[in-house]
DNA sequence: CTCTGTGCATAAAACGTTTTCGTCATCATT
DNA sequence: AATGATGACGAAAACGTTTTATGCACAGAG
């Protein structure tokens, strides 16, 4: 089949162990034979079998990424993809591969934890999952090394996009532009939503804004359809908001659609702001005012933390790494008052 | 450490081999002991070590995906992500995991082929790579089971998005709308570009359209920036085209930007069409006329083909699987003449 | 009673590595 | 000359499985 270490050893007239040691830079092998071994290995194209090596060393140099939801299309959300991209780049840089951990595997249901164990990944990144799911909880409480994105399990490593500051920045901007009647069409129940909602309430409280309860409407991330409907309802309020903060950029698109179909124009009649600041969205007109999350960095830091954890397993848990965002003022929020 | 087959065997008072056979549905084990073994395995949470199993059986149930370019951000192109998503879903359905094959792994350069071999993937999907790269060629000529997307290596399995028909459909539509002076801002050298370009030339030849050479301008996929510049040049032609076909939807955005900045409006002054029909693009106004590629299906079929190949390695190579697209008439192509 | 088959279980080799321990020179030190 | 240290290598166990070959008891057939 493939060329093994045994082949190298035979050609060199050495034992298998000698070859192994030569290739792995052990001290007790003469410089001369090391050279010879390496040359022969090179010549006949020897590549260590990662499986066999991992079986022995308990290191696969493989990181799991869990990225799933009931809809099975989270891969399509640009924010998460950007994170995955950053994660992949850093992992690659440090010599790790990444494998996507599936939920149902070959008919049989296999829990995430079992799956990770079975594949012997060195660590796992929980990116875009339902953190309240029981299986995820089980995984989080196991001894599996893991890093989570935008959700903190106590004692575990974690990367957070700074939603508190993000909300603060965008609200400050909107208020600065003269808005008082600000609606918030927010996402579903999650840590991210919690962070953003509480930042929202804290802000309006501190600034003495009077926000009627119907201005805070639960919707769904990544769904132009829901945003469309929920925005329509918002427009039907007795007293219309002058500005709507959307759950994310996708929602902003759906919402803007609803606004325009209602015969209103943006930002003359009503202002809109998004969240995420994905690359594509910045290309469309009118340029959406939004808060860019640095998904690339989030992903990269996640890999850094996870690999750090893998290298020194007994180090105390670090504080969550908080990645700042950046306000992108566009053309969809009008100065009023 | 983890619970192994040996633990099960001890509890059951059986040999390791008996347990293995019981779990793997071998015939020569009594129904009674099979039941007992399965119960015990279940109870103590035994999960076979995929590494050890793979080492012995030469099957990892792991598929590689190569997705790379010099820019390292192909993950961010929606078309490819959609394909990856479809691929992942089908692979998952059939019990396979997927791992992303890196190029540089841990400082050391490792060729794609070596990397695949070393990880012992059962097969590999070439999605979005430079097919003219020497390493890719080497991989394609090896005995590694592989499937390619939108590029045919002779004798290998392949999925093609129907670019010929796609170009034909969109050109027919545009001509039907009365356009004669049609420009084509196309992507970089690749099979996809070849297919689209030849379909373009074939069409204009068959329909007796006179297209000045400067209407066919090489640009870059997935780059609003290049499209912006190249569109500006197009607008400077003595006789402006009435319609521009863009390399993809990203380019369409860049191009539309250039058009609007030139003080022209779409589609009144000039028409534009994209290519890809990604989900997000369909939400923006004006709705882009474009050709939707069914990336989901492309990915799914790729997995189907690859797994088929893995199951029966000696079957003759099938004809390329051609996945049709769908014209999405939007609002960016005006009826003229 | 012997032979042969059958049903069930075990022993052991194998997959390709890493790593611990031991061996055996050689050479310097008492 | 005995001892010890050092340097270079090999033997073998181990990682957790699968699979082939083997054994053994018991049945029925001659």
XYZ file of N, CA, C and O in Angstrom, chain B residues 83-153:
284
model
N -22.020 25.149 -1.643
C -21.611 23.811 -2.073
C -21.118 23.003 -0.878
O -21.507 21.857 -0.675
N -20.267 23.628 -0.097
C -19.746 22.942 1.083
C -20.890 22.485 1.983
O -20.884 21.374 2.514
N -21.867 23.341 2.116
C -23.014 23.017 2.943
C -23.754 21.781 2.420
O -24.058 20.852 3.171
N -24.003 21.761 1.123
C -24.673 20.609 0.539
C -23.829 19.352 0.677
O -24.331 18.274 1.000
N -22.554 19.493 0.469
C -21.630 18.365 0.583
C -21.657 17.810 1.999
O -21.757 16.606 2.215
N -21.596 18.711 2.938
C -21.593 18.313 4.342
C -22.874 17.566 4.707
O -22.832 16.539 5.383
N -23.978 18.071 4.246
C -25.244 17.438 4.609
C -25.338 16.014 4.081
O -25.741 15.100 4.794
N -24.952 15.832 2.832
C -25.039 14.489 2.281
C -24.019 13.561 2.947
O -24.319 12.408 3.247
N -22.838 14.071 3.185
C -21.812 13.264 3.842
C -22.301 12.834 5.221
O -22.182 11.670 5.604
N -22.863 13.772 5.927
C -23.389 13.480 7.253
C -24.460 12.399 7.176
O -24.487 11.466 7.974
N -25.326 12.547 6.186
C -26.421 11.588 6.042
C -25.863 10.177 5.866
O -26.438 9.205 6.357
N -24.741 10.072 5.198
C -24.193 8.745 4.944
C -23.133 8.351 5.968
O -22.438 7.355 5.785
N -23.005 9.124 6.994
C -22.147 8.713 8.088
C -20.680 9.103 7.959
O -19.818 8.456 8.553
N -20.411 10.121 7.196
C -19.029 10.561 7.044
C -18.822 11.933 7.681
O -19.722 12.760 7.681
N -17.643 12.133 8.199
C -17.247 13.466 8.636
C -16.456 14.115 7.518
O -15.964 13.434 6.615
N -16.316 15.425 7.613
C -15.457 16.045 6.619
C -14.398 16.890 7.308
O -14.653 17.524 8.312
N -13.187 16.793 6.768
C -12.127 17.629 7.319
C -11.548 18.489 6.219
O -11.407 18.061 5.077
N -11.245 19.702 6.588
C -10.719 20.648 5.629
C -9.221 20.445 5.516
O -8.501 20.498 6.511
N -8.777 20.157 4.324
C -7.369 19.848 4.098
C -6.593 21.138 3.905
O -6.845 21.883 2.962
N -5.663 21.367 4.777
C -4.853 22.572 4.665
C -3.669 22.371 3.745
O -3.291 21.251 3.424
N -3.092 23.459 3.384
C -1.955 23.397 2.499
C -0.667 23.358 3.326
O 0.003 22.347 3.426
N -0.386 24.465 3.944
C 0.740 24.454 4.861
C 0.252 23.909 6.179
O -0.708 24.400 6.745
N 0.897 22.925 6.630
C 0.462 22.346 7.888
C 1.633 22.365 8.857
O 2.657 21.732 8.638
N 1.485 23.183 9.876
C 2.493 23.265 10.914
C 3.859 23.655 10.404
O 4.829 22.922 10.628
N 3.918 24.806 9.704
C 5.211 25.240 9.241
C 5.660 24.448 8.038
O 5.804 24.976 6.957
N 5.830 23.141 8.200
C 6.234 22.313 7.076
C 5.229 22.407 5.948
O 4.023 22.366 6.152
N 5.723 22.488 4.768
C 4.852 22.400 3.607
C 4.553 20.929 3.376
O 5.434 20.082 3.441
N 3.303 20.639 3.135
C 2.933 19.257 2.878
C 2.027 19.308 1.655
O 1.069 20.069 1.631
N 2.346 18.513 0.654
C 1.514 18.592 -0.543
C 0.120 18.086 -0.212
O -0.081 17.335 0.735
N -0.833 18.505 -1.018
C -2.213 18.069 -0.779
C -2.304 16.555 -0.757
O -2.959 15.968 0.102
N -1.630 15.936 -1.719
C -1.690 14.481 -1.791
C -1.120 13.853 -0.523
O -1.739 12.988 0.098
N 0.072 14.303 -0.151
C 0.688 13.766 1.057
C -0.221 13.966 2.256
O -0.357 13.095 3.113
N -0.827 15.120 2.284
C -1.691 15.440 3.408
C -2.888 14.484 3.455
O -3.235 13.947 4.506
N -3.483 14.267 2.311
C -4.623 13.345 2.251
C -4.210 11.940 2.656
O -4.895 11.266 3.418
N -3.095 11.510 2.145
C -2.611 10.175 2.475
C -2.334 10.078 3.967
O -2.715 9.114 4.626
N -1.650 11.078 4.457
C -1.262 11.035 5.854
C -2.484 10.973 6.763
O -2.497 10.280 7.772
N -3.536 11.687 6.391
C -4.763 11.678 7.187
C -5.667 10.501 6.842
O -6.703 10.306 7.478
N -5.271 9.776 5.791
C -6.048 8.618 5.389
C -7.513 8.903 5.100
O -8.383 8.113 5.483
N -7.793 10.028 4.488
C -9.180 10.267 4.128
C -9.622 9.245 3.091
O -8.818 8.746 2.309
N -10.897 8.914 3.123
C -11.420 7.922 2.181
C -11.571 8.495 0.780
O -11.638 7.757 -0.198
N -11.656 9.799 0.724
C -11.804 10.463 -0.564
C -11.689 11.945 -0.354
O -11.683 12.417 0.778
N -11.603 12.662 -1.448
C -11.406 14.093 -1.300
C -12.187 14.840 -2.381
O -12.349 14.360 -3.498
N -12.691 15.965 -1.984
C -13.462 16.803 -2.893
C -12.672 18.068 -3.205
O -12.280 18.794 -2.291
N -12.432 18.287 -4.467
C -11.691 19.482 -4.879
C -12.667 20.594 -5.211
O -13.263 20.617 -6.277
N -12.785 21.480 -4.274
C -13.781 22.535 -4.371
C -13.046 23.866 -4.340
O -12.417 24.194 -3.341
N -13.094 24.558 -5.437
C -12.477 25.869 -5.421
C -10.982 25.837 -5.165
O -10.493 26.193 -4.098
N -10.276 25.337 -6.136
C -8.821 25.377 -6.095
C -8.363 25.811 -7.476
O -9.152 25.879 -8.417
N -7.103 26.090 -7.579
C -6.531 26.351 -8.886
C -6.215 25.006 -9.518
O -5.247 24.348 -9.149
N -7.043 24.607 -10.463
C -6.909 23.265 -11.016
C -5.657 23.110 -11.864
O -5.306 22.011 -12.248
N -5.014 24.194 -12.165
C -3.797 24.092 -12.966
C -2.556 24.053 -12.088
O -1.443 23.928 -12.569
N -2.761 24.136 -10.808
C -1.669 24.028 -9.852
C -1.029 22.640 -9.944
O -1.708 21.628 -10.100
N 0.275 22.604 -9.833
C 0.971 21.327 -9.998
C 0.594 20.318 -8.924
O 0.455 19.132 -9.187
N 0.447 20.787 -7.720
C 0.086 19.873 -6.635
C -1.284 19.255 -6.861
O -1.515 18.089 -6.542
N -2.178 20.072 -7.373
C -3.514 19.558 -7.652
C -3.449 18.529 -8.767
O -4.093 17.474 -8.711
N -2.640 18.808 -9.743
C -2.447 17.852 -10.833
C -1.909 16.530 -10.298
O -2.366 15.462 -10.667
N -0.928 16.654 -9.429
C -0.347 15.453 -8.823
C -1.424 14.655 -8.102
O -1.538 13.434 -8.243
N -2.248 15.358 -7.355
C -3.330 14.709 -6.623
C -4.287 14.033 -7.586
O -4.718 12.891 -7.379
N -4.595 14.733 -8.673
C -5.567 14.213 -9.630
C -5.044 12.966 -10.325
O -5.813 12.114 -10.759
N -3.724 12.878 -10.433
C -3.175 11.718 -11.128
C -2.872 10.558 -10.188
O -2.483 9.491 -10.619
N -3.045 10.764 -8.923
C -2.779 9.690 -7.972
C -3.971 8.746 -7.932
O -4.951 8.910 -8.647
N -3.874 7.754 -7.054
C -4.984 6.819 -6.947
C -6.000 7.268 -5.888
O -6.916 6.531 -5.563
N -5.803 8.447 -5.372
C -6.752 8.974 -4.387
C -8.129 9.130 -5.023
O -8.236 9.627 -6.138
N -9.134 8.702 -4.305
C -10.491 8.856 -4.852
C -10.900 10.308 -4.711
O -10.787 10.886 -3.629
N -11.361 10.862 -5.784
C -11.692 12.276 -5.699
C -12.846 12.657 -6.610
O -13.177 11.966 -7.570
N -13.444 13.757 -6.263
C -14.467 14.343 -7.110
C -14.134 15.823 -7.233
O -13.671 16.441 -6.273
N -14.307 16.336 -8.424
C -14.006 17.750 -8.621
C -15.292 18.522 -8.908
O -16.264 17.963 -9.395
N -15.230 19.785 -8.591
C -16.376 20.658 -8.827
C -16.033 21.645 -9.924
O -15.018 22.342 -9.831
N -16.853 21.663 -10.935
C -16.702 22.645 -12.014
C -15.371 22.552 -12.739
O -14.874 23.556 -13.258
N -14.817 21.375 -12.764
C -13.621 21.146 -13.579
C -13.487 19.645 -13.781
O -13.654 18.872 -12.847
N -13.197 19.281 -15.032
C -13.136 17.855 -15.336
C -11.703 17.377 -15.509
O -10.982 17.865 -16.383
N -11.288 16.442 -14.674
C -10.064 15.694 -14.951
C -10.501 14.407 -15.632
O -11.371 13.703 -15.099
